[in-house]
Short mmCIF file of N, CA and C and ligand atoms in Angstrom, two decimals:
data_model
loop_
_atom_site.label_atom_id
_atom_site.label_comp_id
_atom_site.label_asym_id
_atom_site.label_seq_id
_atom_site.Cartn_x
_atom_site.Cartn_y
_atom_site.Cartn_z
N MET A 9 -0.85 -18.92 28.97
CA MET A 9 0.50 -18.79 28.39
C MET A 9 0.59 -19.54 27.06
N ARG A 10 0.11 -20.77 27.07
CA ARG A 10 0.11 -21.53 25.83
C ARG A 10 -0.73 -20.81 24.76
N GLY A 11 -1.86 -20.28 25.22
CA GLY A 11 -2.73 -19.53 24.31
C GLY A 11 -2.02 -18.33 23.72
N LEU A 12 -1.23 -17.67 24.53
CA LEU A 12 -0.50 -16.48 24.08
C LEU A 12 0.52 -16.85 23.01
N VAL A 13 1.26 -17.92 23.25
CA VAL A 13 2.26 -18.37 22.28
C VAL A 13 1.59 -18.70 20.95
N PHE A 14 0.47 -19.38 21.02
CA PHE A 14 -0.27 -19.73 19.82
C PHE A 14 -0.68 -18.48 19.05
N LEU A 15 -1.18 -17.49 19.77
CA LEU A 15 -1.64 -16.25 19.17
C LEU A 15 -0.48 -15.55 18.44
N VAL A 16 0.69 -15.52 19.09
CA VAL A 16 1.86 -14.87 18.49
C VAL A 16 2.25 -15.57 17.19
N LEU A 17 2.21 -16.90 17.21
CA LEU A 17 2.56 -17.66 16.00
C LEU A 17 1.59 -17.36 14.87
N VAL A 18 0.30 -17.34 15.19
CA VAL A 18 -0.71 -17.07 14.17
C VAL A 18 -0.51 -15.68 13.59
N THR A 19 -0.25 -14.71 14.46
CA THR A 19 -0.04 -13.33 14.01
C THR A 19 1.17 -13.24 13.10
N ALA A 20 2.27 -13.91 13.50
CA ALA A 20 3.49 -13.87 12.70
C ALA A 20 3.25 -14.51 11.33
N ALA A 21 2.48 -15.60 11.32
CA ALA A 21 2.25 -16.33 10.07
C ALA A 21 1.43 -15.50 9.08
N SER A 22 0.59 -14.60 9.56
CA SER A 22 -0.28 -13.85 8.65
C SER A 22 0.27 -12.47 8.31
N ALA A 23 1.49 -12.18 8.80
CA ALA A 23 2.08 -10.88 8.50
C ALA A 23 3.01 -11.03 7.31
N LYS A 24 2.46 -10.74 6.15
CA LYS A 24 3.22 -10.95 4.92
C LYS A 24 4.04 -9.72 4.56
N VAL A 25 5.35 -9.91 4.45
CA VAL A 25 6.23 -8.86 3.95
C VAL A 25 6.80 -9.36 2.62
N PHE A 26 6.50 -8.66 1.55
CA PHE A 26 6.95 -9.09 0.23
C PHE A 26 8.41 -8.74 0.01
N THR A 27 9.06 -9.49 -0.87
CA THR A 27 10.34 -9.02 -1.39
C THR A 27 10.01 -8.05 -2.53
N ARG A 28 10.98 -7.24 -2.88
CA ARG A 28 10.81 -6.22 -3.92
C ARG A 28 10.29 -6.85 -5.23
N CYS A 29 10.95 -7.89 -5.70
CA CYS A 29 10.57 -8.47 -6.99
C CYS A 29 9.27 -9.26 -6.93
N GLU A 30 9.03 -9.90 -5.80
CA GLU A 30 7.76 -10.60 -5.59
C GLU A 30 6.61 -9.61 -5.78
N LEU A 31 6.74 -8.48 -5.14
CA LEU A 31 5.69 -7.47 -5.21
C LEU A 31 5.60 -6.88 -6.62
N ALA A 32 6.76 -6.63 -7.24
CA ALA A 32 6.77 -6.07 -8.60
C ALA A 32 5.99 -6.96 -9.55
N ARG A 33 6.18 -8.28 -9.42
CA ARG A 33 5.49 -9.21 -10.33
C ARG A 33 3.99 -9.20 -10.08
N ILE A 34 3.58 -9.18 -8.82
CA ILE A 34 2.14 -9.15 -8.50
C ILE A 34 1.48 -7.87 -9.02
N LEU A 35 2.18 -6.75 -8.84
CA LEU A 35 1.62 -5.46 -9.28
C LEU A 35 1.53 -5.41 -10.80
N LYS A 36 2.54 -5.95 -11.47
CA LYS A 36 2.51 -5.97 -12.93
C LYS A 36 1.35 -6.82 -13.43
N PHE A 37 1.22 -8.01 -12.85
CA PHE A 37 0.15 -8.92 -13.25
C PHE A 37 -1.22 -8.29 -13.01
N ALA A 38 -1.31 -7.42 -12.00
CA ALA A 38 -2.58 -6.77 -11.67
C ALA A 38 -2.83 -5.52 -12.51
N GLY A 39 -1.96 -5.26 -13.48
CA GLY A 39 -2.20 -4.15 -14.40
C GLY A 39 -1.80 -2.79 -13.87
N MET A 40 -0.88 -2.76 -12.90
CA MET A 40 -0.48 -1.47 -12.33
C MET A 40 0.54 -0.73 -13.19
N ASP A 41 1.25 -1.46 -14.07
CA ASP A 41 2.28 -0.80 -14.89
C ASP A 41 1.61 0.03 -15.98
N GLY A 42 1.71 1.34 -15.83
CA GLY A 42 1.08 2.25 -16.79
C GLY A 42 -0.33 2.67 -16.39
N PHE A 43 -0.80 2.19 -15.24
CA PHE A 43 -2.15 2.53 -14.82
C PHE A 43 -2.26 4.04 -14.57
N HIS A 44 -3.05 4.71 -15.39
CA HIS A 44 -3.18 6.18 -15.34
C HIS A 44 -1.81 6.87 -15.29
N GLY A 45 -0.88 6.33 -16.06
CA GLY A 45 0.43 6.95 -16.19
C GLY A 45 1.43 6.59 -15.11
N ALA A 46 1.00 5.85 -14.10
CA ALA A 46 1.93 5.45 -13.04
C ALA A 46 2.69 4.19 -13.48
N LYS A 47 4.00 4.28 -13.48
CA LYS A 47 4.81 3.13 -13.92
C LYS A 47 4.97 2.12 -12.78
N LEU A 48 5.31 0.91 -13.19
CA LEU A 48 5.51 -0.15 -12.20
C LEU A 48 6.54 0.25 -11.15
N ALA A 49 7.65 0.85 -11.59
CA ALA A 49 8.71 1.25 -10.64
C ALA A 49 8.19 2.30 -9.65
N ASP A 50 7.24 3.14 -10.09
CA ASP A 50 6.63 4.11 -9.17
C ASP A 50 5.91 3.38 -8.04
N TRP A 51 5.15 2.34 -8.40
CA TRP A 51 4.38 1.61 -7.38
C TRP A 51 5.30 0.86 -6.42
N VAL A 52 6.38 0.29 -6.95
CA VAL A 52 7.29 -0.45 -6.09
C VAL A 52 8.00 0.53 -5.15
N CYS A 53 8.43 1.67 -5.68
CA CYS A 53 9.06 2.69 -4.84
C CYS A 53 8.07 3.20 -3.79
N LEU A 54 6.85 3.45 -4.22
CA LEU A 54 5.80 3.95 -3.31
C LEU A 54 5.55 2.99 -2.14
N THR A 55 5.41 1.71 -2.45
CA THR A 55 5.12 0.74 -1.40
C THR A 55 6.35 0.49 -0.52
N LYS A 56 7.55 0.65 -1.11
CA LYS A 56 8.78 0.55 -0.31
C LYS A 56 8.77 1.63 0.78
N TRP A 57 8.52 2.88 0.39
CA TRP A 57 8.64 3.99 1.33
C TRP A 57 7.40 4.15 2.20
N GLU A 58 6.24 3.76 1.70
CA GLU A 58 5.03 3.86 2.52
C GLU A 58 4.96 2.75 3.57
N ALA A 59 5.36 1.53 3.18
CA ALA A 59 5.09 0.39 4.06
C ALA A 59 6.23 -0.62 4.16
N ASP A 60 7.34 -0.36 3.46
CA ASP A 60 8.44 -1.32 3.41
C ASP A 60 7.94 -2.71 2.99
N TYR A 61 7.00 -2.72 2.05
CA TYR A 61 6.43 -3.95 1.46
C TYR A 61 5.69 -4.81 2.49
N ASP A 62 5.28 -4.20 3.60
CA ASP A 62 4.63 -4.95 4.69
C ASP A 62 3.11 -4.79 4.62
N THR A 63 2.42 -5.90 4.42
CA THR A 63 0.95 -5.86 4.28
C THR A 63 0.26 -5.41 5.58
N GLN A 64 0.96 -5.56 6.71
CA GLN A 64 0.34 -5.28 8.01
C GLN A 64 0.68 -3.89 8.54
N LYS A 65 1.35 -3.09 7.75
CA LYS A 65 1.78 -1.77 8.21
C LYS A 65 0.55 -0.90 8.55
N VAL A 66 0.57 -0.37 9.77
CA VAL A 66 -0.50 0.50 10.25
C VAL A 66 0.14 1.76 10.80
N ASN A 67 -0.38 2.90 10.43
CA ASN A 67 0.19 4.15 10.94
C ASN A 67 -0.92 5.09 11.37
N ARG A 68 -0.97 5.34 12.69
CA ARG A 68 -1.97 6.24 13.23
C ARG A 68 -1.53 7.69 13.04
N LEU A 69 -2.40 8.52 12.46
CA LEU A 69 -2.05 9.91 12.18
C LEU A 69 -2.56 10.83 13.29
N LYS A 70 -2.02 12.04 13.30
CA LYS A 70 -2.37 13.01 14.34
C LYS A 70 -3.86 13.35 14.33
N ASP A 71 -4.48 13.32 13.15
CA ASP A 71 -5.90 13.69 13.06
C ASP A 71 -6.83 12.58 13.53
N GLY A 72 -6.26 11.46 14.02
CA GLY A 72 -7.07 10.37 14.53
C GLY A 72 -7.40 9.30 13.50
N SER A 73 -7.10 9.59 12.23
CA SER A 73 -7.32 8.58 11.20
C SER A 73 -6.11 7.65 11.14
N THR A 74 -6.22 6.58 10.36
CA THR A 74 -5.16 5.58 10.30
C THR A 74 -4.90 5.18 8.86
N ASP A 75 -3.62 4.96 8.52
CA ASP A 75 -3.23 4.45 7.21
C ASP A 75 -3.03 2.94 7.32
N TYR A 76 -3.55 2.20 6.32
CA TYR A 76 -3.52 0.74 6.39
C TYR A 76 -2.85 0.09 5.19
N GLY A 77 -2.00 -0.88 5.49
CA GLY A 77 -1.52 -1.82 4.48
C GLY A 77 -0.42 -1.30 3.58
N ILE A 78 -0.21 -2.04 2.54
CA ILE A 78 0.96 -1.87 1.68
C ILE A 78 0.96 -0.53 0.94
N PHE A 79 -0.24 0.02 0.69
CA PHE A 79 -0.34 1.34 0.08
C PHE A 79 -0.68 2.43 1.11
N GLN A 80 -0.77 2.06 2.39
CA GLN A 80 -1.08 3.03 3.45
C GLN A 80 -2.31 3.87 3.10
N LEU A 81 -3.41 3.18 2.85
CA LEU A 81 -4.67 3.84 2.49
C LEU A 81 -5.36 4.32 3.76
N ASN A 82 -5.88 5.54 3.70
CA ASN A 82 -6.33 6.24 4.90
C ASN A 82 -7.81 6.00 5.23
N SER A 83 -8.08 5.85 6.53
CA SER A 83 -9.43 5.50 6.99
C SER A 83 -10.42 6.65 6.90
N LYS A 84 -9.93 7.85 6.63
CA LYS A 84 -10.86 8.98 6.50
C LYS A 84 -11.50 8.99 5.11
N TRP A 85 -10.76 8.45 4.14
CA TRP A 85 -11.21 8.54 2.74
C TRP A 85 -11.57 7.21 2.12
N TRP A 86 -10.76 6.18 2.36
CA TRP A 86 -10.81 5.01 1.48
C TRP A 86 -11.44 3.78 2.09
N CYS A 87 -11.35 3.61 3.41
CA CYS A 87 -11.86 2.38 4.03
C CYS A 87 -12.51 2.71 5.36
N SER A 88 -13.22 1.72 5.89
CA SER A 88 -13.89 1.93 7.18
C SER A 88 -13.25 1.07 8.27
N ASP A 89 -12.83 1.72 9.37
CA ASP A 89 -12.29 0.95 10.49
C ASP A 89 -13.17 1.04 11.72
N GLY A 90 -14.33 1.65 11.55
CA GLY A 90 -15.27 1.76 12.66
C GLY A 90 -14.88 2.81 13.69
N LYS A 91 -13.73 3.49 13.50
CA LYS A 91 -13.25 4.48 14.46
C LYS A 91 -13.17 5.87 13.86
N THR A 92 -13.16 5.93 12.53
CA THR A 92 -12.95 7.20 11.84
C THR A 92 -14.20 7.55 11.03
N LYS A 93 -14.57 8.81 11.07
CA LYS A 93 -15.63 9.27 10.16
C LYS A 93 -15.06 9.17 8.74
N THR A 94 -15.72 8.39 7.90
CA THR A 94 -15.08 8.05 6.63
C THR A 94 -15.98 8.23 5.42
N LYS A 95 -15.35 8.54 4.28
CA LYS A 95 -16.04 8.53 3.00
C LYS A 95 -16.11 7.09 2.48
N ASN A 96 -15.20 6.26 2.94
CA ASN A 96 -15.11 4.85 2.54
C ASN A 96 -15.29 4.68 1.03
N ALA A 97 -14.50 5.41 0.28
CA ALA A 97 -14.65 5.44 -1.18
C ALA A 97 -14.37 4.08 -1.82
N CYS A 98 -13.56 3.24 -1.17
CA CYS A 98 -13.31 1.91 -1.71
C CYS A 98 -14.33 0.90 -1.21
N ASN A 99 -15.22 1.37 -0.35
CA ASN A 99 -16.29 0.52 0.17
C ASN A 99 -15.75 -0.78 0.75
N ILE A 100 -14.85 -0.64 1.74
CA ILE A 100 -14.15 -1.81 2.25
C ILE A 100 -13.80 -1.62 3.72
N ASN A 101 -13.73 -2.72 4.43
CA ASN A 101 -13.25 -2.73 5.80
C ASN A 101 -11.72 -2.55 5.77
N CYS A 102 -11.19 -1.61 6.55
CA CYS A 102 -9.75 -1.35 6.53
C CYS A 102 -8.93 -2.60 6.81
N SER A 103 -9.46 -3.51 7.60
CA SER A 103 -8.69 -4.72 7.93
C SER A 103 -8.44 -5.56 6.68
N ALA A 104 -9.31 -5.45 5.68
CA ALA A 104 -9.11 -6.19 4.43
C ALA A 104 -7.91 -5.65 3.65
N LEU A 105 -7.47 -4.45 3.99
CA LEU A 105 -6.30 -3.85 3.32
C LEU A 105 -5.00 -4.32 3.94
N MET A 106 -5.09 -5.18 4.97
CA MET A 106 -3.89 -5.73 5.59
C MET A 106 -3.75 -7.23 5.32
N SER A 107 -4.54 -7.73 4.41
CA SER A 107 -4.50 -9.14 4.08
C SER A 107 -3.22 -9.50 3.33
N ASP A 108 -2.79 -10.77 3.46
CA ASP A 108 -1.68 -11.28 2.66
C ASP A 108 -2.00 -11.18 1.17
N ASN A 109 -3.25 -11.40 0.86
CA ASN A 109 -3.72 -11.25 -0.52
C ASN A 109 -4.00 -9.77 -0.76
N ILE A 110 -3.18 -9.15 -1.61
CA ILE A 110 -3.25 -7.68 -1.74
C ILE A 110 -4.17 -7.21 -2.86
N GLN A 111 -5.00 -8.11 -3.38
CA GLN A 111 -5.86 -7.71 -4.50
C GLN A 111 -6.83 -6.59 -4.11
N ALA A 112 -7.36 -6.64 -2.90
CA ALA A 112 -8.28 -5.58 -2.45
C ALA A 112 -7.53 -4.26 -2.29
N SER A 113 -6.30 -4.33 -1.80
CA SER A 113 -5.47 -3.13 -1.68
C SER A 113 -5.17 -2.54 -3.04
N ILE A 114 -4.87 -3.41 -4.00
CA ILE A 114 -4.57 -2.95 -5.36
C ILE A 114 -5.80 -2.27 -5.97
N ALA A 115 -6.96 -2.89 -5.80
CA ALA A 115 -8.19 -2.30 -6.34
C ALA A 115 -8.43 -0.92 -5.73
N CYS A 116 -8.16 -0.79 -4.44
CA CYS A 116 -8.38 0.49 -3.76
C CYS A 116 -7.34 1.52 -4.21
N ALA A 117 -6.10 1.11 -4.40
CA ALA A 117 -5.05 2.03 -4.89
C ALA A 117 -5.42 2.53 -6.30
N LYS A 118 -6.01 1.64 -7.11
CA LYS A 118 -6.46 2.06 -8.44
C LYS A 118 -7.57 3.10 -8.32
N HIS A 119 -8.43 2.90 -7.34
CA HIS A 119 -9.51 3.86 -7.09
C HIS A 119 -8.93 5.24 -6.73
N VAL A 120 -7.88 5.24 -5.92
CA VAL A 120 -7.21 6.51 -5.58
C VAL A 120 -6.72 7.19 -6.86
N MET A 121 -6.12 6.39 -7.75
CA MET A 121 -5.62 6.94 -9.01
C MET A 121 -6.76 7.46 -9.88
N LEU A 122 -7.87 6.76 -9.89
CA LEU A 122 -9.02 7.20 -10.69
C LEU A 122 -9.54 8.54 -10.18
N ASP A 123 -9.51 8.72 -8.87
CA ASP A 123 -9.99 9.98 -8.27
C ASP A 123 -8.99 11.12 -8.47
N HIS A 124 -7.70 10.83 -8.32
CA HIS A 124 -6.69 11.90 -8.31
C HIS A 124 -5.93 12.01 -9.63
N ASN A 125 -5.94 10.91 -10.40
CA ASN A 125 -5.26 10.85 -11.68
C ASN A 125 -3.75 11.06 -11.58
N ARG A 126 -3.20 10.94 -10.39
CA ARG A 126 -1.75 11.03 -10.20
C ARG A 126 -1.37 10.47 -8.83
N LEU A 127 -0.08 10.30 -8.66
CA LEU A 127 0.40 9.63 -7.45
C LEU A 127 0.66 10.60 -6.30
N HIS A 128 0.39 11.87 -6.52
CA HIS A 128 0.73 12.88 -5.51
C HIS A 128 0.01 12.70 -4.18
N ALA A 129 -1.07 11.93 -4.17
CA ALA A 129 -1.79 11.68 -2.92
C ALA A 129 -0.88 10.99 -1.90
N TRP A 130 0.13 10.28 -2.40
CA TRP A 130 1.03 9.55 -1.50
C TRP A 130 2.27 10.40 -1.18
N ALA A 131 2.33 10.87 0.05
CA ALA A 131 3.42 11.78 0.46
C ALA A 131 4.79 11.13 0.28
N GLU A 132 4.91 9.85 0.62
CA GLU A 132 6.22 9.20 0.52
C GLU A 132 6.66 9.06 -0.93
N TRP A 133 5.69 8.90 -1.82
CA TRP A 133 6.05 8.88 -3.25
C TRP A 133 6.61 10.25 -3.65
N ARG A 134 5.96 11.33 -3.20
CA ARG A 134 6.45 12.68 -3.52
C ARG A 134 7.86 12.89 -2.97
N HIS A 135 8.09 12.41 -1.75
CA HIS A 135 9.37 12.67 -1.11
C HIS A 135 10.52 11.81 -1.62
N HIS A 136 10.22 10.59 -2.03
CA HIS A 136 11.30 9.66 -2.33
C HIS A 136 11.33 9.13 -3.76
N CYS A 137 10.26 9.30 -4.51
CA CYS A 137 10.17 8.65 -5.83
C CYS A 137 9.98 9.65 -6.97
N MET A 138 9.20 10.69 -6.75
CA MET A 138 8.88 11.66 -7.80
C MET A 138 10.16 12.25 -8.40
N GLY A 139 10.28 12.15 -9.71
CA GLY A 139 11.43 12.75 -10.39
C GLY A 139 12.74 12.00 -10.21
N GLN A 140 12.69 10.84 -9.56
CA GLN A 140 13.92 10.07 -9.32
C GLN A 140 14.12 9.01 -10.40
N ASN A 141 15.33 8.53 -10.50
CA ASN A 141 15.61 7.38 -11.35
C ASN A 141 15.20 6.13 -10.55
N LEU A 142 14.13 5.49 -11.00
CA LEU A 142 13.54 4.38 -10.22
C LEU A 142 13.91 3.00 -10.76
N THR A 143 14.86 2.98 -11.66
CA THR A 143 15.26 1.71 -12.30
C THR A 143 15.54 0.60 -11.28
N LYS A 144 16.21 0.97 -10.20
CA LYS A 144 16.64 -0.05 -9.23
C LYS A 144 15.48 -0.76 -8.55
N TYR A 145 14.29 -0.15 -8.55
CA TYR A 145 13.16 -0.78 -7.87
C TYR A 145 12.61 -2.01 -8.59
N ILE A 146 12.88 -2.08 -9.92
CA ILE A 146 12.38 -3.26 -10.63
C ILE A 146 13.50 -4.02 -11.32
N SER A 147 14.76 -3.60 -11.10
CA SER A 147 15.84 -4.27 -11.83
C SER A 147 16.03 -5.69 -11.32
N GLY A 148 16.20 -6.60 -12.26
CA GLY A 148 16.41 -8.01 -11.97
C GLY A 148 15.13 -8.78 -11.68
N CYS A 149 13.99 -8.14 -11.79
CA CYS A 149 12.72 -8.80 -11.42
C CYS A 149 12.09 -9.56 -12.59
N PHE A 150 12.44 -9.19 -13.82
CA PHE A 150 11.73 -9.80 -14.96
C PHE A 150 12.71 -10.42 -15.97
C1 NAG B 16 -13.84 -5.16 10.01
O1 NAG B 16 -13.30 -6.45 10.15
C2 NAG B 16 -12.90 -6.75 11.48
C3 NAG B 16 -12.08 -8.02 11.46
O2 NAG B 16 -12.54 -8.93 10.50
C4 NAG B 16 -14.14 -6.81 12.35
O3 NAG B 16 -13.77 -7.10 13.67
C5 NAG B 16 -14.83 -5.44 12.32
O4 NAG B 16 -16.04 -5.49 13.00
C6 NAG B 16 -15.08 -4.98 10.89
N1 NAG B 16 -15.42 -3.57 10.93
C7 NAG B 16 -16.38 -3.03 10.19
C8 NAG B 16 -16.53 -1.55 10.34
O5 NAG B 16 -17.09 -3.68 9.44
C1 NAG B 17 19.00 5.10 -14.04
O1 NAG B 17 19.86 4.29 -13.26
C2 NAG B 17 20.34 3.15 -13.94
C3 NAG B 17 21.19 2.34 -12.97
O2 NAG B 17 20.58 2.20 -11.75
C4 NAG B 17 21.14 3.57 -15.15
O3 NAG B 17 21.58 2.43 -15.87
C5 NAG B 17 20.30 4.45 -16.07
O4 NAG B 17 21.08 4.94 -17.12
C6 NAG B 17 19.71 5.59 -15.27
N1 NAG B 17 18.77 6.31 -16.13
C7 NAG B 17 18.79 7.63 -16.25
C8 NAG B 17 17.75 8.22 -17.16
O5 NAG B 17 19.60 8.34 -15.66
#
């Protein structure tokens, strides 16, 4: 029982959920604003709708693959989780995409952009951000 309580505390402590502006500043510093034409507000909107700014967000898909982390990167294409037949294009363990430190996730999201040259790979971006006025996602952050 004591062990269980300890485990829950450790898990809670490592589950980083960013605030909107906190994330906006990290993404800007990492060179995401204007990266292959994607604006900073696009990335903040994308991560809002894909993961609600939660580094630990995991979503199992019908095809058996899984989306990981703040950018919901998929185990069939971008990372290896040992359960999915993968291209592992980012050459990374999927668990590294759920770290509090999102630099690996950012590098992998950039890789997605380099391959696709647009944000359309992210369904939630298409549904909630594409063609929208995204000012509110970065307002008051800088
Ligand atoms: C990925 O990392 C996890 C946790 O660190 C580890 O348990 C697992 O074996 C690793 N998987 C692969 C495919 O390297
Ligand atoms: C976008 O919304 C902001 C307020 O949220 C407004 O000030 C701005 O004029 C809008 N931009 C466009 C192009 O509609």
